[in-house]
Short mmCIF file of C-alpha atoms in Angstrom, two decimals:
data_model
loop_
_atom_site.label_atom_id
_atom_site.label_comp_id
_atom_site.label_asym_id
_atom_site.label_seq_id
_atom_site.Cartn_x
_atom_site.Cartn_y
_atom_site.Cartn_z
CA MET A 16 -46.13 -7.49 -16.39
CA THR A 17 -42.62 -8.15 -15.14
CA THR A 18 -41.23 -6.56 -12.00
CA PHE A 19 -37.59 -5.54 -12.27
CA ALA A 20 -35.75 -5.18 -8.95
CA LEU A 21 -32.90 -2.76 -9.63
CA VAL A 22 -30.01 -3.42 -7.24
CA PRO A 23 -27.41 -0.62 -7.22
CA GLY A 24 -23.67 -0.75 -7.01
CA ALA A 25 -21.53 0.69 -4.24
CA GLY A 26 -22.27 4.14 -2.88
CA THR A 27 -25.17 5.06 -5.15
CA ASP A 28 -28.85 5.80 -4.62
CA THR A 29 -32.08 5.24 -6.53
CA TRP A 30 -31.63 8.38 -8.64
CA TYR A 31 -29.22 6.55 -10.95
CA TRP A 32 -31.98 4.21 -12.09
CA GLY A 33 -34.45 6.98 -12.98
CA PRO A 34 -34.04 6.96 -16.79
CA LEU A 35 -34.26 3.15 -16.92
CA VAL A 36 -37.33 3.14 -14.66
CA ARG A 37 -39.06 5.47 -17.10
CA GLU A 38 -38.13 3.28 -20.09
CA LEU A 39 -39.36 0.06 -18.48
CA THR A 40 -42.54 1.73 -17.23
CA ARG A 41 -43.24 3.07 -20.71
CA ARG A 42 -43.01 -0.49 -21.98
CA GLY A 43 -45.64 -1.67 -19.51
CA HIS A 44 -43.49 -3.11 -16.75
CA ARG A 45 -42.81 -2.33 -13.11
CA ALA A 46 -39.31 -1.17 -12.15
CA VAL A 47 -38.31 -0.88 -8.50
CA PRO A 48 -35.01 0.83 -7.71
CA VAL A 49 -33.88 -0.48 -4.34
CA GLU A 50 -32.53 1.83 -1.66
CA LEU A 51 -29.75 -0.06 0.11
CA PRO A 52 -28.40 0.89 3.56
CA CYS A 53 -24.97 1.49 2.05
CA ASP A 54 -23.87 4.05 4.65
CA ASP A 55 -24.90 1.87 7.61
CA ASP A 56 -21.92 0.07 9.18
CA ALA A 57 -24.30 -2.39 10.86
CA ALA A 58 -25.69 -3.59 7.50
CA GLY A 59 -24.07 -6.43 5.60
CA LEU A 60 -24.77 -8.41 2.45
CA GLU A 61 -27.67 -10.32 4.00
CA ASP A 62 -29.27 -7.01 5.00
CA TYR A 63 -28.89 -5.77 1.44
CA ALA A 64 -30.69 -8.86 0.17
CA ASP A 65 -33.44 -8.34 2.74
CA ALA A 66 -33.88 -4.76 1.50
CA VAL A 67 -34.42 -6.04 -2.05
CA VAL A 68 -37.01 -8.56 -0.89
CA ALA A 69 -38.88 -5.91 1.10
CA ALA A 70 -38.93 -3.57 -1.90
CA VAL A 71 -40.57 -6.09 -4.25
CA GLU A 72 -42.86 -7.89 -1.82
CA GLY A 73 -45.72 -9.59 -3.68
CA ALA A 74 -44.09 -9.55 -7.12
CA GLU A 75 -44.99 -12.67 -9.12
CA ASP A 76 -42.77 -12.37 -12.20
CA LEU A 77 -39.53 -11.05 -10.81
CA VAL A 78 -36.27 -10.24 -12.58
CA VAL A 79 -33.41 -9.10 -10.38
CA VAL A 80 -31.00 -6.67 -12.07
CA ALA A 81 -27.64 -6.19 -10.35
CA HIS A 82 -25.23 -3.39 -11.15
CA SER A 83 -21.52 -3.52 -10.25
CA PHE A 84 -21.16 -4.37 -6.51
CA GLY A 85 -24.80 -5.45 -6.64
CA GLY A 86 -23.42 -8.73 -7.98
CA PHE A 87 -22.52 -9.66 -4.40
CA SER A 88 -25.97 -9.15 -2.86
CA ALA A 89 -28.39 -9.93 -5.71
CA PRO A 90 -27.70 -13.70 -5.79
CA LEU A 91 -28.68 -13.86 -2.11
CA VAL A 92 -32.15 -12.63 -3.04
CA CYS A 93 -32.66 -15.89 -4.90
CA ASP A 94 -32.52 -17.74 -1.56
CA ARG A 95 -35.41 -15.70 -0.21
CA ILE A 96 -38.01 -15.32 -2.98
CA ALA A 97 -38.79 -16.74 -6.41
CA VAL A 98 -36.67 -15.07 -9.10
CA ARG A 99 -37.30 -15.81 -12.77
CA GLU A 100 -34.03 -14.35 -13.99
CA LEU A 101 -30.90 -12.71 -12.63
CA VAL A 102 -29.33 -10.10 -14.91
CA LEU A 103 -25.86 -8.77 -14.15
CA VAL A 104 -25.13 -5.33 -15.60
CA THR A 105 -21.35 -4.82 -15.70
CA ALA A 106 -21.37 -6.52 -12.31
CA MET A 107 -18.89 -8.23 -10.02
CA VAL A 108 -19.18 -12.02 -9.90
CA PRO A 109 -18.04 -13.42 -6.54
CA GLN A 110 -16.82 -16.87 -5.60
CA PRO A 111 -17.70 -18.64 -2.33
CA GLY A 112 -15.87 -17.17 0.64
CA GLU A 113 -14.48 -14.25 -1.34
CA SER A 114 -15.03 -10.67 -0.21
CA ALA A 115 -15.37 -7.70 -2.50
CA ALA A 116 -12.15 -6.40 -0.94
CA GLN A 117 -10.39 -9.53 -2.23
CA TRP A 118 -12.18 -9.61 -5.57
CA GLY A 119 -9.96 -7.09 -7.35
CA ALA A 120 -6.75 -8.97 -6.73
CA ALA A 121 -8.39 -12.33 -7.39
CA THR A 122 -9.79 -11.30 -10.76
CA GLY A 123 -7.09 -8.89 -11.91
CA SER A 124 -9.53 -6.01 -12.17
CA GLY A 125 -7.03 -3.50 -10.80
CA ALA A 126 -4.52 -4.31 -13.51
CA ALA A 127 -7.26 -4.16 -16.16
CA LEU A 128 -8.32 -0.74 -14.88
CA ALA A 129 -4.76 0.60 -14.98
CA GLU A 130 -4.18 -0.77 -18.47
CA GLN A 131 -7.41 0.80 -19.74
CA ALA A 132 -6.47 4.18 -18.23
CA ALA A 133 -3.06 3.98 -19.90
CA ARG A 134 -4.67 3.21 -23.27
CA ASP A 135 -7.00 6.17 -22.83
CA GLY A 136 -4.23 8.49 -21.64
CA ARG A 137 -6.43 9.18 -18.62
CA ASP A 138 -5.73 9.69 -14.93
CA PRO A 139 -7.06 6.45 -13.34
CA ASP A 140 -8.28 8.49 -10.35
CA ASP A 141 -10.42 10.79 -12.52
CA VAL A 142 -13.93 9.84 -11.33
CA VAL A 143 -15.77 11.54 -14.16
CA GLY A 144 -13.52 9.99 -16.79
CA LEU A 145 -13.93 6.59 -15.18
CA PHE A 146 -17.68 6.54 -14.54
CA TYR A 147 -19.39 9.35 -16.45
CA HIS A 148 -17.41 9.85 -19.65
CA ASP A 149 -20.46 8.97 -21.82
CA VAL A 150 -23.01 11.37 -20.32
CA ASP A 151 -23.21 15.13 -20.61
CA GLU A 152 -21.71 17.41 -18.00
CA ALA A 153 -25.02 18.21 -16.28
CA VAL A 154 -25.82 14.51 -15.78
CA ALA A 155 -22.29 13.79 -14.56
CA ASN A 156 -22.48 16.60 -12.02
CA GLU A 157 -25.88 15.42 -10.79
CA ALA A 158 -24.56 11.87 -10.49
CA LEU A 159 -21.69 13.10 -8.33
CA ARG A 160 -24.20 14.83 -6.06
CA HIS A 161 -26.03 11.53 -5.61
CA GLU A 162 -22.99 9.51 -4.60
CA ARG A 163 -23.27 8.16 -1.05
CA ASP A 164 -20.78 6.95 1.52
CA GLN A 165 -20.28 3.20 1.19
CA SER A 166 -19.72 1.27 4.41
CA ALA A 167 -16.85 -1.20 4.34
CA THR A 168 -18.93 -3.79 6.22
CA PRO A 169 -20.40 -5.62 3.20
CA TRP A 170 -17.24 -4.95 1.21
CA ASN A 171 -15.20 -6.98 3.68
CA GLN A 172 -17.67 -9.82 4.21
CA PRO A 173 -17.01 -13.21 2.59
CA TRP A 174 -19.66 -14.09 0.03
CA PRO A 175 -21.86 -16.55 1.95
CA ARG A 176 -23.19 -18.82 -0.79
CA GLU A 177 -21.55 -22.14 -1.58
CA SER A 178 -22.28 -21.79 -5.30
CA TRP A 179 -24.05 -19.59 -7.81
CA PRO A 180 -27.85 -19.87 -7.45
CA GLU A 181 -29.76 -22.20 -9.77
CA VAL A 182 -31.46 -19.29 -11.50
CA PRO A 183 -31.13 -18.39 -15.19
CA THR A 184 -28.41 -15.76 -15.34
CA ARG A 185 -27.49 -13.24 -18.02
CA TYR A 186 -24.60 -10.79 -18.16
CA LEU A 187 -24.80 -7.43 -19.95
CA LEU A 188 -21.31 -6.24 -20.82
CA CYS A 189 -20.97 -2.51 -21.40
CA ARG A 190 -18.97 -1.74 -24.52
CA GLU A 191 -17.35 1.47 -23.26
CA ASP A 192 -16.90 0.55 -19.59
CA LYS A 193 -13.60 1.91 -18.26
CA LEU A 194 -13.89 0.25 -14.83
CA PHE A 195 -14.54 -3.30 -16.06
CA PRO A 196 -13.25 -3.38 -19.66
CA ALA A 197 -14.75 -5.89 -22.07
CA ALA A 198 -11.72 -8.19 -22.32
CA PHE A 199 -11.48 -8.37 -18.53
CA VAL A 200 -15.18 -9.23 -18.19
CA ARG A 201 -14.99 -12.00 -20.77
CA THR A 202 -12.07 -13.61 -18.95
CA MET A 203 -13.77 -13.28 -15.56
CA LEU A 204 -16.99 -14.86 -16.82
CA ALA A 205 -15.16 -17.73 -18.50
CA ARG A 206 -13.58 -18.56 -15.14
CA ARG A 207 -16.49 -17.86 -12.83
CA LEU A 208 -19.79 -18.30 -14.70
CA ARG A 209 -19.06 -20.88 -17.34
CA GLY A 210 -21.82 -21.11 -19.90
CA VAL A 211 -22.91 -17.49 -19.45
CA VAL A 212 -22.05 -15.66 -22.66
CA PRO A 213 -21.98 -11.88 -22.18
CA GLU A 214 -24.36 -9.75 -24.23
CA MET A 215 -22.93 -6.44 -25.43
CA VAL A 216 -24.75 -3.16 -24.78
CA SER A 217 -23.66 0.42 -25.34
CA GLY A 218 -22.38 2.63 -22.58
CA GLY A 219 -19.81 2.98 -19.84
CA HIS A 220 -20.19 1.81 -16.26
CA HIS A 221 -23.59 3.46 -15.85
CA PRO A 222 -25.62 2.53 -18.95
CA MET A 223 -28.82 3.32 -17.06
CA LEU A 224 -27.81 6.96 -17.39
CA SER A 225 -26.25 7.02 -20.85
CA HIS A 226 -28.31 4.43 -22.79
CA PRO A 227 -31.46 3.64 -20.79
CA GLY A 228 -33.55 2.74 -23.86
CA GLU A 229 -31.03 0.22 -25.13
CA LEU A 230 -30.59 -1.20 -21.64
CA ALA A 231 -34.36 -1.60 -21.22
CA ALA A 232 -34.57 -3.41 -24.55
CA ALA A 233 -31.73 -5.73 -23.52
CA LEU A 234 -33.42 -6.51 -20.20
CA LEU A 235 -36.56 -7.44 -22.13
CA GLY A 236 -34.54 -9.64 -24.47
CA ARG A 237 -35.14 -7.47 -27.53
#
């Protein structure tokens, strides 16, 4: 049995992982959605990594799954406990000394977002159109209710590692993601995680809500 530590993105709670937890559990595995102290101004990236470790204490076959901003804290978990695999789900990939606040300009994600919105004929500030365009209205409304305040503390901290951890890493690229479009992700990975070839899955920025079965299968390598 594999334990999957599910590390959320910015300003979200464990509810978002619910459909994926059910899919992985049904397949005989343990899935642990991690509650991060995202609204605590005293908590930084190291504290986020500590929260992941505390949530999966005792796990022997551990896969860490990082969503979006989780790409900044999940690699730090690999310094603390044994991790078999690190899976990035439409996640940010930092470089040493770079903060998440700097990441957008450094990678060109802001321009990619604006270009995607223009192609879609969509207001780039439309939260539902950006994040929840591939789920039904009831799910989108519930997701909005579960959004949390995100402290700027970890967002402004330089990424503390000197290099990417020596842990097998996969990247799941979401085909319909409006925040991190496919072409942008491929370019980012080619520059920042050479040798990691993205694997395509269905869904927008929250595939755990829109395509949990397909995401579970991808995490299991099927």
